[in-house]
PDB file of C-alpha atoms and ligand atoms in Angstrom:
ATOM      1  CA  MET A 133      -8.908   9.611  25.359  1.00  0.00           C
ATOM      2  CA  ILE A 134      -9.775   7.393  22.375  1.00  0.00           C
ATOM      3  CA  ARG A 135     -12.138   9.273  20.050  1.00  0.00           C
ATOM      4  CA  TYR A 136     -11.465   7.725  16.644  1.00  0.00           C
ATOM      5  CA  GLY A 137     -11.490   4.224  15.216  1.00  0.00           C
ATOM      6  CA  VAL A 138      -9.273   3.889  12.138  1.00  0.00           C
ATOM      7  CA  ASP A 139      -9.179   0.850   9.859  1.00  0.00           C
ATOM      8  CA  VAL A 140      -6.447   0.934   7.233  1.00  0.00           C
ATOM      9  CA  GLY A 141      -7.026  -2.127   5.074  1.00  0.00           C
ATOM     10  CA  SER A 142      -5.363  -3.348   1.914  1.00  0.00           C
ATOM     11  CA  THR A 143      -7.755  -1.361  -0.297  1.00  0.00           C
ATOM     12  CA  THR A 144      -9.451   1.364   1.738  1.00  0.00           C
ATOM     13  CA  ALA A 145      -8.840   3.436   4.879  1.00  0.00           C
ATOM     14  CA  LYS A 146     -11.789   4.274   7.117  1.00  0.00           C
ATOM     15  CA  ILE A 147     -12.163   6.614  10.100  1.00  0.00           C
ATOM     16  CA  VAL A 148     -15.118   6.658  12.483  1.00  0.00           C
ATOM     17  CA  SER A 149     -16.102   8.854  15.420  1.00  0.00           C
ATOM     18  CA  LEU A 150     -19.233   8.715  17.537  1.00  0.00           C
ATOM     19  CA  THR A 151     -19.331  12.169  19.067  1.00  0.00           C
ATOM     20  CA  PRO A 152     -21.843  13.639  18.852  1.00  0.00           C
ATOM     21  CA  GLU A 153     -23.208  11.076  16.376  1.00  0.00           C
ATOM     22  CA  LEU A 154     -21.785   8.410  14.017  1.00  0.00           C
ATOM     23  CA  ARG A 155     -19.535  10.096  11.462  1.00  0.00           C
ATOM     24  CA  TYR A 156     -17.132   8.442   9.066  1.00  0.00           C
ATOM     25  CA  ARG A 157     -14.937   8.964   6.047  1.00  0.00           C
ATOM     26  CA  ILE A 158     -13.514   6.454   3.577  1.00  0.00           C
ATOM     27  CA  ARG A 159     -10.519   6.930   1.270  1.00  0.00           C
ATOM     28  CA  GLU A 160      -8.318   4.696  -0.814  1.00  0.00           C
ATOM     29  CA  THR A 161      -5.517   3.280   1.330  1.00  0.00           C
ATOM     30  CA  ARG A 162      -2.814   5.209  -0.512  1.00  0.00           C
ATOM     31  CA  GLU A 163      -4.469   8.423   0.772  1.00  0.00           C
ATOM     32  CA  TRP A 164      -4.788   7.243   4.401  1.00  0.00           C
ATOM     33  CA  GLU A 165      -2.825  10.216   5.772  1.00  0.00           C
ATOM     34  CA  THR A 166      -5.481  12.692   4.639  1.00  0.00           C
ATOM     35  CA  LEU A 167      -7.930  11.039   7.049  1.00  0.00           C
ATOM     36  CA  LEU A 168      -5.731  11.650  10.078  1.00  0.00           C
ATOM     37  CA  GLU A 169      -4.799  15.293   9.537  1.00  0.00           C
ATOM     38  CA  GLY A 170      -4.996  17.196  12.838  1.00  0.00           C
ATOM     39  CA  ILE A 171      -5.872  14.098  14.877  1.00  0.00           C
ATOM     40  CA  PRO A 172      -3.464  13.284  17.734  1.00  0.00           C
ATOM     41  CA  SER A 173      -2.295   9.654  17.791  1.00  0.00           C
ATOM     42  CA  HIS A 174      -3.395   9.180  21.441  1.00  0.00           C
ATOM     43  CA  GLU A 175      -7.022   9.567  20.278  1.00  0.00           C
ATOM     44  CA  ILE A 176      -6.757   6.729  17.719  1.00  0.00           C
ATOM     45  CA  ALA A 177      -7.594   3.031  18.046  1.00  0.00           C
ATOM     46  CA  SER A 178      -6.375   1.295  14.903  1.00  0.00           C
ATOM     47  CA  THR A 179      -7.114  -1.913  13.047  1.00  0.00           C
ATOM     48  CA  GLY A 180      -6.677  -3.374   9.585  1.00  0.00           C
ATOM     49  CA  TYR A 181      -3.703  -4.796   7.730  1.00  0.00           C
ATOM     50  CA  PHE A 182      -1.708  -1.574   8.290  1.00  0.00           C
ATOM     51  CA  ARG A 183      -2.807  -0.979  11.899  1.00  0.00           C
ATOM     52  CA  HIS A 184       0.769  -0.964  13.227  1.00  0.00           C
ATOM     53  CA  LYS A 185       2.024   1.387  10.506  1.00  0.00           C
ATOM     54  CA  ILE A 186      -0.254   4.280  11.380  1.00  0.00           C
ATOM     55  CA  PRO A 187      -0.141   6.478  14.519  1.00  0.00           C
ATOM     56  CA  HIS A 188      -2.272   4.948  17.278  1.00  0.00           C
ATOM     57  CA  ARG A 189      -2.638   4.470  21.017  1.00  0.00           C
ATOM     58  CA  VAL A 190      -4.373   1.093  20.892  1.00  0.00           C
ATOM     59  CA  ALA A 191      -4.350  -1.493  18.071  1.00  0.00           C
ATOM     60  CA  ALA A 192      -6.534  -4.558  17.588  1.00  0.00           C
ATOM     61  CA  THR A 193      -6.870  -7.271  14.947  1.00  0.00           C
ATOM     62  CA  GLU A 194      -9.771  -7.205  12.510  1.00  0.00           C
ATOM     63  CA  ILE A 195     -11.131 -10.314  14.220  1.00  0.00           C
ATOM     64  CA  THR A 196     -11.537  -8.431  17.503  1.00  0.00           C
ATOM     65  CA  THR A 197     -12.854  -5.270  15.885  1.00  0.00           C
ATOM     66  CA  ALA A 198     -15.341  -7.152  13.683  1.00  0.00           C
ATOM     67  CA  ILE A 199     -16.876  -8.646  16.827  1.00  0.00           C
ATOM     68  CA  TYR A 200     -16.935  -5.315  18.683  1.00  0.00           C
ATOM     69  CA  GLY A 201     -18.349  -3.496  15.650  1.00  0.00           C
ATOM     70  CA  VAL A 202     -21.086  -6.037  14.925  1.00  0.00           C
ATOM     71  CA  ARG A 203     -22.137  -5.977  18.599  1.00  0.00           C
ATOM     72  CA  GLU A 204     -23.293  -2.405  18.048  1.00  0.00           C
ATOM     73  CA  TYR A 205     -26.149  -3.956  16.054  1.00  0.00           C
ATOM     74  CA  ILE A 206     -26.452  -7.571  17.247  1.00  0.00           C
ATOM     75  CA  SER A 207     -25.646  -8.380  20.868  1.00  0.00           C
ATOM     76  CA  ASP A 208     -24.705 -12.009  20.340  1.00  0.00           C
ATOM     77  CA  PRO A 209     -23.419 -12.605  16.771  1.00  0.00           C
ATOM     78  CA  GLU A 210     -22.750 -16.217  15.737  1.00  0.00           C
ATOM     79  CA  VAL A 211     -20.786 -16.027  12.490  1.00  0.00           C
ATOM     80  CA  ILE A 212     -19.300 -12.888  10.897  1.00  0.00           C
ATOM     81  CA  VAL A 213     -18.159 -12.884   7.260  1.00  0.00           C
ATOM     82  CA  ASP A 214     -15.891  -9.965   6.319  1.00  0.00           C
ATOM     83  CA  ILE A 215     -15.358  -9.607   2.553  1.00  0.00           C
ATOM     84  CA  GLY A 216     -12.579  -7.063   2.158  1.00  0.00           C
ATOM     85  CA  GLY A 217     -10.501  -5.892  -0.759  1.00  0.00           C
ATOM     86  CA  GLN A 218      -7.802  -8.568  -0.682  1.00  0.00           C
ATOM     87  CA  ASP A 219      -9.019 -11.144   1.795  1.00  0.00           C
ATOM     88  CA  THR A 220     -12.150 -12.739   3.214  1.00  0.00           C
ATOM     89  CA  LYS A 221     -12.508 -13.789   6.835  1.00  0.00           C
ATOM     90  CA  VAL A 222     -15.108 -16.020   8.442  1.00  0.00           C
ATOM     91  CA  ILE A 223     -15.240 -15.568  12.211  1.00  0.00           C
ATOM     92  CA  ASP A 224     -17.107 -18.221  14.168  1.00  0.00           C
ATOM     93  CA  VAL A 225     -17.703 -16.145  17.285  1.00  0.00           C
ATOM     94  CA  GLN A 226     -19.430 -18.863  19.316  1.00  0.00           C
ATOM     95  CA  ARG A 227     -16.687 -21.439  18.738  1.00  0.00           C
ATOM     96  CA  ASN A 228     -13.830 -18.965  18.857  1.00  0.00           C
ATOM     97  CA  ASN A 229     -12.519 -19.966  15.461  1.00  0.00           C
ATOM     98  CA  PHE A 230     -11.755 -18.176  12.231  1.00  0.00           C
ATOM     99  CA  ILE A 231     -10.750 -18.921   8.648  1.00  0.00           C
ATOM    100  CA  VAL A 232      -9.020 -16.477   6.301  1.00  0.00           C
ATOM    101  CA  ASN A 233      -8.688 -16.637   2.546  1.00  0.00           C
ATOM    102  CA  ASP A 234      -5.819 -14.335   1.670  1.00  0.00           C
ATOM    103  CA  LYS A 235      -4.134 -16.595  -0.856  1.00  0.00           C
ATOM    104  CA  CYS A 236      -6.564 -16.475  -3.733  1.00  0.00           C
ATOM    105  CA  SER A 237      -8.135 -13.261  -5.019  1.00  0.00           C
ATOM    106  CA  ALA A 238     -11.174 -15.106  -6.415  1.00  0.00           C
ATOM    107  CA  GLY A 239     -13.130 -14.860  -3.150  1.00  0.00           C
ATOM    108  CA  THR A 240     -12.331 -11.208  -2.424  1.00  0.00           C
ATOM    109  CA  GLY A 241     -13.452  -7.746  -3.497  1.00  0.00           C
ATOM    110  CA  ALA A 242     -10.447  -7.613  -5.849  1.00  0.00           C
ATOM    111  CA  PHE A 243     -12.059 -10.277  -8.046  1.00  0.00           C
ATOM    112  CA  LEU A 244     -15.274  -8.296  -8.463  1.00  0.00           C
ATOM    113  CA  GLU A 245     -13.224  -5.184  -9.251  1.00  0.00           C
ATOM    114  CA  PHE A 246     -11.280  -7.147 -11.843  1.00  0.00           C
ATOM    115  CA  ILE A 247     -14.484  -8.365 -13.494  1.00  0.00           C
ATOM    116  CA  ALA A 248     -16.203  -4.961 -13.296  1.00  0.00           C
ATOM    117  CA  HIS A 249     -13.168  -3.297 -14.832  1.00  0.00           C
ATOM    118  CA  HIS A 250     -13.164  -5.789 -17.697  1.00  0.00           C
ATOM    119  CA  PHE A 251     -16.757  -4.893 -18.541  1.00  0.00           C
ATOM    120  CA  GLY A 252     -16.058  -1.166 -18.203  1.00  0.00           C
ATOM    121  CA  LEU A 253     -18.253  -1.024 -15.073  1.00  0.00           C
ATOM    122  CA  ARG A 254     -17.766   0.112 -11.478  1.00  0.00           C
ATOM    123  CA  VAL A 255     -18.190  -2.321  -8.571  1.00  0.00           C
ATOM    124  CA  THR A 256     -20.883   0.014  -7.277  1.00  0.00           C
ATOM    125  CA  ASP A 257     -22.950  -0.735 -10.450  1.00  0.00           C
ATOM    126  CA  LEU A 258     -22.891  -4.525 -10.048  1.00  0.00           C
ATOM    127  CA  SER A 259     -25.969  -4.800  -7.772  1.00  0.00           C
ATOM    128  CA  GLU A 260     -28.202  -2.936 -10.189  1.00  0.00           C
ATOM    129  CA  ILE A 261     -26.962  -4.946 -13.166  1.00  0.00           C
ATOM    130  CA  HIS A 262     -27.527  -8.201 -11.275  1.00  0.00           C
ATOM    131  CA  GLU A 263     -31.174  -7.197 -10.741  1.00  0.00           C
ATOM    132  CA  LYS A 264     -31.751  -7.254 -14.512  1.00  0.00           C
ATOM    133  CA  ALA A 265     -30.524 -10.851 -14.871  1.00  0.00           C
ATOM    134  CA  THR A 266     -32.972 -13.486 -16.029  1.00  0.00           C
ATOM    135  CA  ARG A 267     -30.771 -16.564 -15.575  1.00  0.00           C
ATOM    136  CA  THR A 268     -27.408 -17.698 -14.242  1.00  0.00           C
ATOM    137  CA  ILE A 269     -24.798 -19.877 -15.898  1.00  0.00           C
ATOM    138  CA  LYS A 270     -22.426 -22.107 -13.951  1.00  0.00           C
ATOM    139  CA  ILE A 271     -18.904 -20.676 -13.859  1.00  0.00           C
ATOM    140  CA  ASN A 272     -16.590 -23.635 -13.442  1.00  0.00           C
ATOM    141  CA  HIS A 273     -13.207 -22.031 -12.935  1.00  0.00           C
ATOM    142  CA  THR A 274     -12.238 -20.999  -9.432  1.00  0.00           C
ATOM    143  CA  CYS A 275      -9.219 -18.888 -10.432  1.00  0.00           C
ATOM    144  CA  SER A 276      -9.929 -15.225 -11.304  1.00  0.00           C
ATOM    145  CA  VAL A 277      -7.977 -15.238 -14.549  1.00  0.00           C
ATOM    146  CA  PHE A 278      -9.549 -18.453 -15.870  1.00  0.00           C
ATOM    147  CA  ALA A 279     -12.990 -17.403 -14.624  1.00  0.00           C
ATOM    148  CA  LEU A 280     -12.657 -14.226 -16.692  1.00  0.00           C
ATOM    149  CA  SER A 281     -11.756 -16.212 -19.849  1.00  0.00           C
ATOM    150  CA  GLU A 282     -14.766 -18.439 -19.204  1.00  0.00           C
ATOM    151  CA  VAL A 283     -17.022 -15.398 -18.846  1.00  0.00           C
ATOM    152  CA  VAL A 284     -15.642 -13.844 -22.042  1.00  0.00           C
ATOM    153  CA  SER A 285     -16.319 -17.073 -23.907  1.00  0.00           C
ATOM    154  CA  HIS A 286     -19.970 -17.020 -22.723  1.00  0.00           C
ATOM    155  CA  LEU A 287     -20.155 -13.402 -23.865  1.00  0.00           C
ATOM    156  CA  VAL A 288     -18.923 -14.375 -27.314  1.00  0.00           C
ATOM    157  CA  ASP A 289     -21.584 -17.116 -27.356  1.00  0.00           C
ATOM    158  CA  GLY A 290     -24.220 -14.421 -26.930  1.00  0.00           C
ATOM    159  CA  CYS A 291     -24.875 -14.382 -23.166  1.00  0.00           C
ATOM    160  CA  ARG A 292     -26.119 -11.081 -21.716  1.00  0.00           C
ATOM    161  CA  VAL A 293     -23.804  -9.081 -19.457  1.00  0.00           C
ATOM    162  CA  GLU A 294     -26.535  -8.962 -16.788  1.00  0.00           C
ATOM    163  CA  ASP A 295     -26.763 -12.757 -16.699  1.00  0.00           C
ATOM    164  CA  LEU A 296     -22.996 -13.080 -16.586  1.00  0.00           C
ATOM    165  CA  ILE A 297     -22.675 -10.655 -13.674  1.00  0.00           C
ATOM    166  CA  ALA A 298     -25.341 -12.607 -11.749  1.00  0.00           C
ATOM    167  CA  SER A 299     -23.455 -15.827 -12.609  1.00  0.00           C
ATOM    168  CA  ILE A 300     -20.213 -14.351 -11.276  1.00  0.00           C
ATOM    169  CA  HIS A 301     -21.971 -13.320  -8.080  1.00  0.00           C
ATOM    170  CA  GLN A 302     -23.318 -16.844  -7.769  1.00  0.00           C
ATOM    171  CA  ALA A 303     -19.858 -18.409  -8.234  1.00  0.00           C
ATOM    172  CA  PHE A 304     -18.379 -15.882  -5.795  1.00  0.00           C
ATOM    173  CA  ALA A 305     -21.049 -16.616  -3.177  1.00  0.00           C
ATOM    174  CA  GLU A 306     -20.455 -20.379  -3.557  1.00  0.00           C
ATOM    175  CA  ARG A 307     -16.780 -19.843  -2.808  1.00  0.00           C
ATOM    176  CA  ILE A 308     -17.589 -17.804   0.316  1.00  0.00           C
ATOM    177  CA  ALA A 309     -20.242 -20.327   1.430  1.00  0.00           C
ATOM    178  CA  GLN A 310     -17.604 -23.092   1.462  1.00  0.00           C
ATOM    179  CA  MET A 311     -15.845 -21.220   4.289  1.00  0.00           C
ATOM    180  CA  ILE A 312     -18.988 -21.029   6.456  1.00  0.00           C
ATOM    181  CA  PRO A 313     -19.808 -23.817   8.956  1.00  0.00           C
ATOM    182  CA  ASP A 314     -22.854 -25.858   7.864  1.00  0.00           C
ATOM    183  CA  ASP A 315     -24.613 -25.427  11.184  1.00  0.00           C
ATOM    184  CA  ALA A 316     -24.080 -21.660  11.406  1.00  0.00           C
ATOM    185  CA  GLY A 317     -27.184 -19.763  12.474  1.00  0.00           C
ATOM    186  CA  GLU A 318     -27.507 -16.125  11.505  1.00  0.00           C
ATOM    187  CA  ILE A 319     -24.605 -14.866   9.394  1.00  0.00           C
ATOM    188  CA  VAL A 320     -23.528 -11.231   9.615  1.00  0.00           C
ATOM    189  CA  LEU A 321     -21.928  -9.877   6.448  1.00  0.00           C
ATOM    190  CA  ILE A 322     -19.497  -6.944   6.686  1.00  0.00           C
ATOM    191  CA  GLY A 323     -16.753  -5.325   4.572  1.00  0.00           C
ATOM    192  CA  GLY A 324     -16.995  -3.222   1.421  1.00  0.00           C
ATOM    193  CA  THR A 325     -18.392  -6.049  -0.699  1.00  0.00           C
ATOM    194  CA  ALA A 326     -21.337  -6.415   1.701  1.00  0.00           C
ATOM    195  CA  GLN A 327     -22.748  -3.366  -0.132  1.00  0.00           C
ATOM    196  CA  ASN A 328     -23.238  -5.509  -3.221  1.00  0.00           C
ATOM    197  CA  ARG A 329     -26.881  -6.642  -3.030  1.00  0.00           C
ATOM    198  CA  GLY A 330     -26.238  -9.215  -5.783  1.00  0.00           C
ATOM    199  CA  ILE A 331     -23.740 -10.976  -3.518  1.00  0.00           C
ATOM    200  CA  ILE A 332     -26.152 -10.835  -0.582  1.00  0.00           C
ATOM    201  CA  ARG A 333     -28.925 -12.297  -2.715  1.00  0.00           C
ATOM    202  CA  ALA A 334     -26.686 -15.087  -4.064  1.00  0.00           C
ATOM    203  CA  LEU A 335     -25.508 -15.952  -0.541  1.00  0.00           C
ATOM    204  CA  GLU A 336     -29.105 -16.005   0.688  1.00  0.00           C
ATOM    205  CA  GLU A 337     -30.035 -18.423  -2.074  1.00  0.00           C
ATOM    206  CA  ILE A 338     -27.207 -20.769  -1.092  1.00  0.00           C
ATOM    207  CA  LEU A 339     -27.427 -20.460   2.698  1.00  0.00           C
ATOM    208  CA  GLY A 340     -31.090 -19.610   3.199  1.00  0.00           C
ATOM    209  CA  GLU A 341     -32.459 -16.349   4.601  1.00  0.00           C
ATOM    210  CA  ARG A 342     -29.854 -16.038   7.268  1.00  0.00           C
ATOM    211  CA  ILE A 343     -27.792 -13.066   6.141  1.00  0.00           C
ATOM    212  CA  TYR A 344     -27.857  -9.841   8.140  1.00  0.00           C
ATOM    213  CA  THR A 345     -25.962  -6.803   6.857  1.00  0.00           C
ATOM    214  CA  PRO A 346     -25.525  -3.905   9.277  1.00  0.00           C
ATOM    215  CA  PRO A 347     -25.846  -0.322   8.054  1.00  0.00           C
ATOM    216  CA  ASN A 348     -22.504   0.908   6.606  1.00  0.00           C
ATOM    217  CA  PRO A 349     -20.894  -2.555   6.588  1.00  0.00           C
ATOM    218  CA  GLN A 350     -17.575  -1.180   5.299  1.00  0.00           C
ATOM    219  CA  ILE A 351     -16.884   0.789   8.498  1.00  0.00           C
ATOM    220  CA  ILE A 352     -17.745  -1.921  11.033  1.00  0.00           C
ATOM    221  CA  ASN A 353     -14.092  -2.689  11.823  1.00  0.00           C
ATOM    222  CA  ALA A 354     -13.286   0.993  12.350  1.00  0.00           C
ATOM    223  CA  LEU A 355     -16.336   1.290  14.606  1.00  0.00           C
ATOM    224  CA  GLY A 356     -15.246  -1.851  16.458  1.00  0.00           C
ATOM    225  CA  ALA A 357     -11.726  -0.422  16.900  1.00  0.00           C
ATOM    226  CA  LEU A 358     -13.243   2.680  18.476  1.00  0.00           C
ATOM    227  CA  ARG A 359     -15.396   0.632  20.878  1.00  0.00           C
ATOM    228  CA  TYR A 360     -12.483  -1.658  21.735  1.00  0.00           C
ATOM    229  CA  GLY A 361     -10.214   1.368  22.349  1.00  0.00           C
ATOM    230  CA  GLU A 362     -12.820   3.013  24.595  1.00  0.00           C
ATOM    231  CA  GLU A 363     -13.113  -0.184  26.626  1.00  0.00           C
ATOM    232  CA  ARG A 364      -9.337  -0.522  26.978  1.00  0.00           C
ATOM    233  CA  GLU A 365      -9.165   3.011  28.351  1.00  0.00           C
ATOM    234  CA  GLU A 366     -11.446   1.956  31.185  1.00  0.00           C
ATOM    235  CA  TRP A 367      -9.290  -1.008  32.226  1.00  0.00           C
TER     236      TRP A 367
HETATM  237  P1  ADP B 248     -10.199  -3.563   3.088  1.00  0.00           P
HETATM  238  O1  ADP B 248     -10.641  -3.247   4.515  1.00  0.00           O
HETATM  239  O2  ADP B 248      -9.636  -4.937   2.948  1.00  0.00           O
HETATM  240  O3  ADP B 248      -9.342  -2.507   2.493  1.00  0.00           O
HETATM  241  P2  ADP B 248     -12.985  -3.045   2.364  1.00  0.00           P
HETATM  242  O4  ADP B 248     -13.745  -3.765   3.428  1.00  0.00           O
HETATM  243  O5  ADP B 248     -12.915  -1.566   2.453  1.00  0.00           O
HETATM  244  O6  ADP B 248     -11.509  -3.650   2.213  1.00  0.00           O
HETATM  245  O7  ADP B 248     -13.594  -3.468   0.964  1.00  0.00           O
HETATM  246  C1  ADP B 248     -13.062  -3.014  -0.235  1.00  0.00           C
HETATM  247  C2  ADP B 248     -13.839  -3.668  -1.354  1.00  0.00           C
HETATM  248  O8  ADP B 248     -15.205  -3.283  -1.252  1.00  0.00           O
HETATM  249  C3  ADP B 248     -13.370  -3.247  -2.716  1.00  0.00           C
HETATM  250  O9  ADP B 248     -12.698  -4.341  -3.298  1.00  0.00           O
HETATM  251  C4  ADP B 248     -14.654  -2.931  -3.485  1.00  0.00           C
HETATM  252  O10 ADP B 248     -14.763  -3.819  -4.545  1.00  0.00           O
HETATM  253  C5  ADP B 248     -15.777  -3.228  -2.517  1.00  0.00           C
HETATM  254  N1  ADP B 248     -16.812  -2.170  -2.492  1.00  0.00           N
HETATM  255  C6  ADP B 248     -16.710  -0.947  -1.936  1.00  0.00           C
HETATM  256  N2  ADP B 248     -17.865  -0.257  -2.092  1.00  0.00           N
HETATM  257  C7  ADP B 248     -18.712  -1.084  -2.743  1.00  0.00           C
HETATM  258  C8  ADP B 248     -20.064  -0.961  -3.202  1.00  0.00           C
HETATM  259  N3  ADP B 248     -20.782   0.147  -2.993  1.00  0.00           N
HETATM  260  N4  ADP B 248     -20.608  -2.007  -3.849  1.00  0.00           N
HETATM  261  C9  ADP B 248     -19.905  -3.127  -4.044  1.00  0.00           C
HETATM  262  N5  ADP B 248     -18.632  -3.313  -3.638  1.00  0.00           N
HETATM  263  C10 ADP B 248     -18.037  -2.302  -3.003  1.00  0.00           C
END
């Protein structure tokens, strides 16, 4: 019987169970084995970049599990945006289409980690810092390395860190927005970066008030793997 959904992504590993209620754990990917101690492989439905490398009974792509996971909260999602550690996916559920950016780190969680690290901050602090911003500055470079030099040059010119973080969120959100169909209705945001309220706010400003973020957005794929695995067992 499938009892666990496990998502081992490029950056983090997540495990979810629903009995008796929703429970989950998240670790860095290099520690994925600690999540599975004592769990038989025939109880695991896996997803994520490393889904075939871990013990499992059923495996599904992150596209499938994103849809299954989001359906726990929204019965008929239109567009799902998954901002992970090393890639970003836009899934157009209605039109059965998807786009992935896995070539350029600038539109992924890795970019925000890179920036946070440079400022001696944690990614988990970025939302709060963004809230203190009073203005944003246009960041012209689309490559992470050049964007960082541009940010440093604004810093030297006297810009506040808060304003620069909000500006980075704005540039990041613009990059993500380019992947989203113009006529998309409600957009569901998932993945670890969906916990950054600065990114949500910047996306809302660009796309309008159409962003829905489920509770615990980082574990949606693991939850979806569990639901998908349960359904497969019934076939
Ligand atoms: P993957 O499945 O590709 O391994 P995740 O969906 O787990 O990736 O997302 C990992 C990313 O989420 C990291 O790059 C990190 O920057 C970001 N992240 C995790 N927690 C938070 C948080 N509380 N606030 C902002 N960003 C976060």
